[in-house]
Amino acid sequence: MSDQNPFTASKLPFAMLVSVALSFVLALVLMFILELSGTIAMFAGLMILIVVFALLIYFLDEPAAVAQVSTVADEPVVAAVEVEAAVEAVEVVVDEVEAAPAADGDEKPVGLDAPRDGTADDLKLIKGVGPKLEALLNSMGFWHFDQVAAWTAAEISWVDENLEGFKGRVTRDEWVWQAGILAEGGTTAFAAKADKGGKH
């Protein structure tokens, strides 16, 4: 909304001209018809000038003032519409988020119903995997080193979150790295020690 005075400059000279002319005429009337002195007549004319000028400003400015009030009254309506549009936009975003697919952290690795050729790898050669954890991994469909070695970051996250009682063990003990070496026929310091000591 503009701060410009609605009583424009084009109206001001008109109001002044009419006020002066009317005051001059009334001063002459007071002097010659009512036979008042020139000083009194001029003083009365000045008072009349002020009153007439004020009245002209009021009446000339009234339509603009009414329009200004109307504009102010319309502003809350515009603001309400903008707020409603913002709320609708937020609701759309919420709906999109709720409809979005699950994050990569929820990606479960593909498991096997049984070990290949009926023989499972000894997952206890992976540091951090004991008999209980090996049994849990087997129940989830993981029997071989190459399965563990192939886990992506998203799949590692899923396994870490779903190892009941052992959450975070995959990342903490670097299972994927160890399994990669063992899957290629190599060994790790832990695997060599466990194999030699018969701990598995």
Tab-separated table of C-alpha atoms in Angstrom:
chain	number	residue	atom	x	y	z
A	1	MET	CA	0.000	0.000	0.000
A	2	SER	CA	1.417	3.432	-1.008
A	3	ASP	CA	2.214	6.068	1.678
A	4	GLN	CA	1.428	8.949	-0.745
A	5	ASN	CA	-1.158	11.454	0.566
A	6	PRO	CA	-4.411	10.847	-1.373
A	7	PHE	CA	-5.042	14.605	-1.362
A	8	THR	CA	-2.982	15.166	-4.499
A	9	ALA	CA	-1.156	18.357	-5.475
A	10	SER	CA	-3.657	18.991	-8.277
A	11	LYS	CA	-6.458	19.529	-5.724
A	12	LEU	CA	-4.507	21.898	-3.464
A	13	PRO	CA	-4.360	24.955	-5.800
A	14	PHE	CA	-8.072	24.581	-6.531
A	15	ALA	CA	-8.940	24.579	-2.825
A	16	MET	CA	-6.751	27.618	-2.159
A	17	LEU	CA	-8.181	29.565	-5.101
A	18	VAL	CA	-11.794	28.929	-4.105
A	19	SER	CA	-11.062	29.731	-0.448
A	20	VAL	CA	-9.357	33.057	-1.221
A	21	ALA	CA	-12.041	34.118	-3.690
A	22	LEU	CA	-14.888	33.303	-1.322
A	23	SER	CA	-13.176	34.994	1.623
A	24	PHE	CA	-12.519	38.152	-0.434
A	25	VAL	CA	-16.162	38.342	-1.483
A	26	LEU	CA	-17.398	37.884	2.085
A	27	ALA	CA	-14.946	40.526	3.354
A	28	LEU	CA	-16.365	43.034	0.815
A	29	VAL	CA	-19.883	42.148	1.928
A	30	LEU	CA	-18.967	42.802	5.564
A	31	MET	CA	-17.314	46.120	4.699
A	32	PHE	CA	-19.880	47.685	2.379
A	33	ILE	CA	-23.187	46.077	3.202
A	34	LEU	CA	-22.783	45.646	6.965
A	35	GLU	CA	-20.541	48.747	7.150
A	36	LEU	CA	-17.847	47.101	9.256
A	37	SER	CA	-14.341	48.552	9.439
A	38	GLY	CA	-11.707	47.278	7.043
A	39	THR	CA	-9.650	45.636	9.811
A	40	ILE	CA	-12.598	43.708	11.215
A	41	ALA	CA	-13.726	42.747	7.740
A	42	MET	CA	-10.252	41.479	6.803
A	43	PHE	CA	-9.980	39.532	10.081
A	44	ALA	CA	-13.370	37.958	9.499
A	45	GLY	CA	-12.377	37.192	5.924
A	46	LEU	CA	-9.196	35.477	7.160
A	47	MET	CA	-11.208	33.315	9.540
A	48	ILE	CA	-13.596	32.462	6.751
A	49	LEU	CA	-10.606	31.620	4.523
A	50	ILE	CA	-9.296	29.096	7.064
A	51	VAL	CA	-12.714	27.496	7.564
A	52	VAL	CA	-13.483	27.281	3.858
A	53	PHE	CA	-10.032	25.895	3.061
A	54	ALA	CA	-10.396	23.223	5.739
A	55	LEU	CA	-13.862	22.273	4.466
A	56	LEU	CA	-12.637	22.043	0.889
A	57	ILE	CA	-9.731	19.820	1.893
A	58	TYR	CA	-12.093	17.567	3.832
A	59	PHE	CA	-14.659	17.172	1.071
A	60	LEU	CA	-12.103	16.880	-1.744
A	61	ASP	CA	-10.121	14.314	0.220
A	62	GLU	CA	-13.109	12.231	1.394
A	63	PRO	CA	-13.392	9.871	-1.624
A	64	ALA	CA	-9.675	9.068	-1.460
A	65	ALA	CA	-9.947	8.417	2.276
A	66	VAL	CA	-12.847	6.038	1.702
A	67	ALA	CA	-10.840	4.197	-0.958
A	68	GLN	CA	-7.869	4.025	1.410
A	69	VAL	CA	-10.006	2.481	4.170
A	70	SER	CA	-11.375	-0.023	1.660
A	71	THR	CA	-7.841	-1.022	0.657
A	72	VAL	CA	-6.836	-1.533	4.289
A	73	ALA	CA	-9.951	-3.641	4.846
A	74	ASP	CA	-9.009	-5.855	1.886
A	75	GLU	CA	-5.487	-6.548	3.190
A	76	PRO	CA	-6.512	-9.128	5.863
A	77	VAL	CA	-8.391	-11.051	3.165
A	78	VAL	CA	-5.266	-11.163	0.975
A	79	ALA	CA	-3.160	-12.228	3.969
A	80	ALA	CA	-5.627	-14.996	4.811
A	81	VAL	CA	-5.468	-16.303	1.238
A	82	GLU	CA	-1.654	-16.313	1.340
A	83	VAL	CA	-1.628	-18.214	4.655
A	84	GLU	CA	-4.088	-20.768	3.283
A	85	ALA	CA	-1.918	-21.275	0.196
A	86	ALA	CA	1.166	-21.759	2.392
A	87	VAL	CA	-0.647	-24.360	4.505
A	88	GLU	CA	-1.706	-26.241	1.372
A	89	ALA	CA	1.895	-26.211	0.108
A	90	VAL	CA	3.136	-27.674	3.405
A	91	GLU	CA	0.460	-30.386	3.251
A	92	VAL	CA	1.594	-31.317	-0.266
A	93	VAL	CA	5.216	-31.627	0.899
A	94	VAL	CA	4.154	-33.799	3.852
A	95	ASP	CA	2.155	-36.060	1.534
A	96	GLU	CA	5.149	-36.415	-0.797
A	97	VAL	CA	7.456	-37.297	2.095
A	98	GLU	CA	5.006	-39.888	3.403
A	99	ALA	CA	4.648	-41.378	-0.080
A	100	ALA	CA	8.418	-41.498	-0.690
A	101	PRO	CA	10.021	-44.962	-0.904
A	102	ALA	CA	11.953	-46.318	2.037
A	103	ALA	CA	15.485	-45.027	2.490
A	104	ASP	CA	18.469	-47.098	1.396
A	105	GLY	CA	19.118	-47.900	5.068
A	106	ASP	CA	16.086	-50.222	4.955
A	107	GLU	CA	17.399	-52.323	2.051
A	108	LYS	CA	17.616	-55.957	3.081
A	109	PRO	CA	20.286	-58.084	1.376
A	110	VAL	CA	19.075	-61.056	-0.653
A	111	GLY	CA	19.527	-64.242	1.365
A	112	LEU	CA	19.530	-67.959	0.548
A	113	ASP	CA	17.116	-70.575	1.811
A	114	ALA	CA	20.025	-72.955	2.340
A	115	PRO	CA	23.810	-73.003	1.808
A	116	ARG	CA	25.028	-73.645	-1.736
A	117	ASP	CA	25.881	-77.299	-2.379
A	118	GLY	CA	24.710	-78.017	1.146
A	119	THR	CA	27.895	-76.634	2.684
A	120	ALA	CA	28.101	-73.295	4.476
A	121	ASP	CA	31.253	-71.266	5.032
A	122	ASP	CA	32.543	-71.004	8.580
A	123	LEU	CA	31.353	-67.458	9.312
A	124	LYS	CA	33.037	-67.654	12.720
A	125	LEU	CA	36.321	-66.942	10.910
A	126	ILE	CA	35.033	-63.363	10.666
A	127	LYS	CA	36.092	-61.415	13.734
A	128	GLY	CA	33.040	-60.581	15.829
A	129	VAL	CA	31.004	-63.603	14.724
A	130	GLY	CA	30.506	-66.283	17.362
A	131	PRO	CA	28.314	-69.388	17.329
A	132	LYS	CA	25.148	-67.491	18.302
A	133	LEU	CA	25.720	-64.752	15.754
A	134	GLU	CA	26.562	-67.296	13.062
A	135	ALA	CA	23.265	-69.072	13.753
A	136	LEU	CA	21.430	-65.739	13.548
A	137	LEU	CA	23.072	-64.923	10.215
A	138	ASN	CA	22.161	-68.357	8.860
A	139	SER	CA	18.539	-67.804	9.923
A	140	MET	CA	18.578	-64.570	7.919
A	141	GLY	CA	19.808	-66.418	4.824
A	142	PHE	CA	23.527	-65.605	5.009
A	143	TRP	CA	25.760	-68.672	4.741
A	144	HIS	CA	28.792	-67.649	2.701
A	145	PHE	CA	31.666	-65.165	2.809
A	146	ASP	CA	30.890	-63.846	-0.676
A	147	GLN	CA	27.361	-62.945	0.446
A	148	VAL	CA	28.698	-60.770	3.252
A	149	ALA	CA	31.445	-59.334	1.034
A	150	ALA	CA	28.834	-58.185	-1.501
A	151	TRP	CA	26.764	-56.114	0.945
A	152	THR	CA	26.293	-52.504	-0.097
A	153	ALA	CA	26.336	-49.602	2.367
A	154	ALA	CA	22.534	-49.669	2.463
A	155	GLU	CA	22.497	-53.408	3.117
A	156	ILE	CA	25.143	-53.086	5.822
A	157	SER	CA	22.920	-50.515	7.501
A	158	TRP	CA	19.950	-52.892	7.365
A	159	VAL	CA	21.897	-55.823	8.823
A	160	ASP	CA	23.403	-53.627	11.546
A	161	GLU	CA	19.908	-52.573	12.601
A	162	ASN	CA	18.435	-56.082	12.494
A	163	LEU	CA	21.043	-58.090	14.372
A	164	GLU	CA	19.115	-58.493	17.609
A	165	GLY	CA	21.523	-58.104	20.494
A	166	PHE	CA	24.429	-57.369	18.123
A	167	LYS	CA	23.446	-54.085	16.459
A	168	GLY	CA	26.306	-52.234	14.789
A	169	ARG	CA	28.617	-55.253	14.789
A	170	VAL	CA	28.942	-55.381	10.977
A	171	THR	CA	30.400	-51.891	10.766
A	172	ARG	CA	32.374	-52.005	13.998
A	173	ASP	CA	34.231	-55.239	13.141
A	174	GLU	CA	34.506	-54.585	9.392
A	175	TRP	CA	32.783	-57.784	8.352
A	176	VAL	CA	32.584	-56.889	4.668
A	177	TRP	CA	36.330	-56.291	4.432
A	178	GLN	CA	37.134	-59.534	6.264
A	179	ALA	CA	34.607	-61.543	4.235
A	180	GLY	CA	36.053	-60.196	0.981
A	181	ILE	CA	39.492	-61.579	1.843
A	182	LEU	CA	38.125	-64.926	3.015
A	183	ALA	CA	35.864	-65.263	-0.058
A	184	GLU	CA	38.927	-64.999	-2.321
A	185	GLY	CA	40.712	-67.771	-0.426
A	186	GLY	CA	42.865	-65.461	1.646
A	187	THR	CA	43.030	-65.138	5.393
A	188	THR	CA	43.166	-62.489	8.089
A	189	ALA	CA	45.155	-62.413	11.305
A	190	PHE	CA	42.031	-63.271	13.276
A	191	ALA	CA	41.019	-66.092	10.908
A	192	ALA	CA	44.508	-67.592	10.961
A	193	LYS	CA	44.609	-67.504	14.738
A	194	ALA	CA	41.079	-68.909	15.077
A	195	ASP	CA	41.782	-71.679	12.560
A	196	LYS	CA	45.047	-72.609	14.232
A	197	GLY	CA	43.581	-72.606	17.702
A	198	GLY	CA	40.518	-74.521	16.660
A	199	LYS	CA	38.269	-71.856	18.202
A	200	HIS	CA	35.727	-72.262	15.497
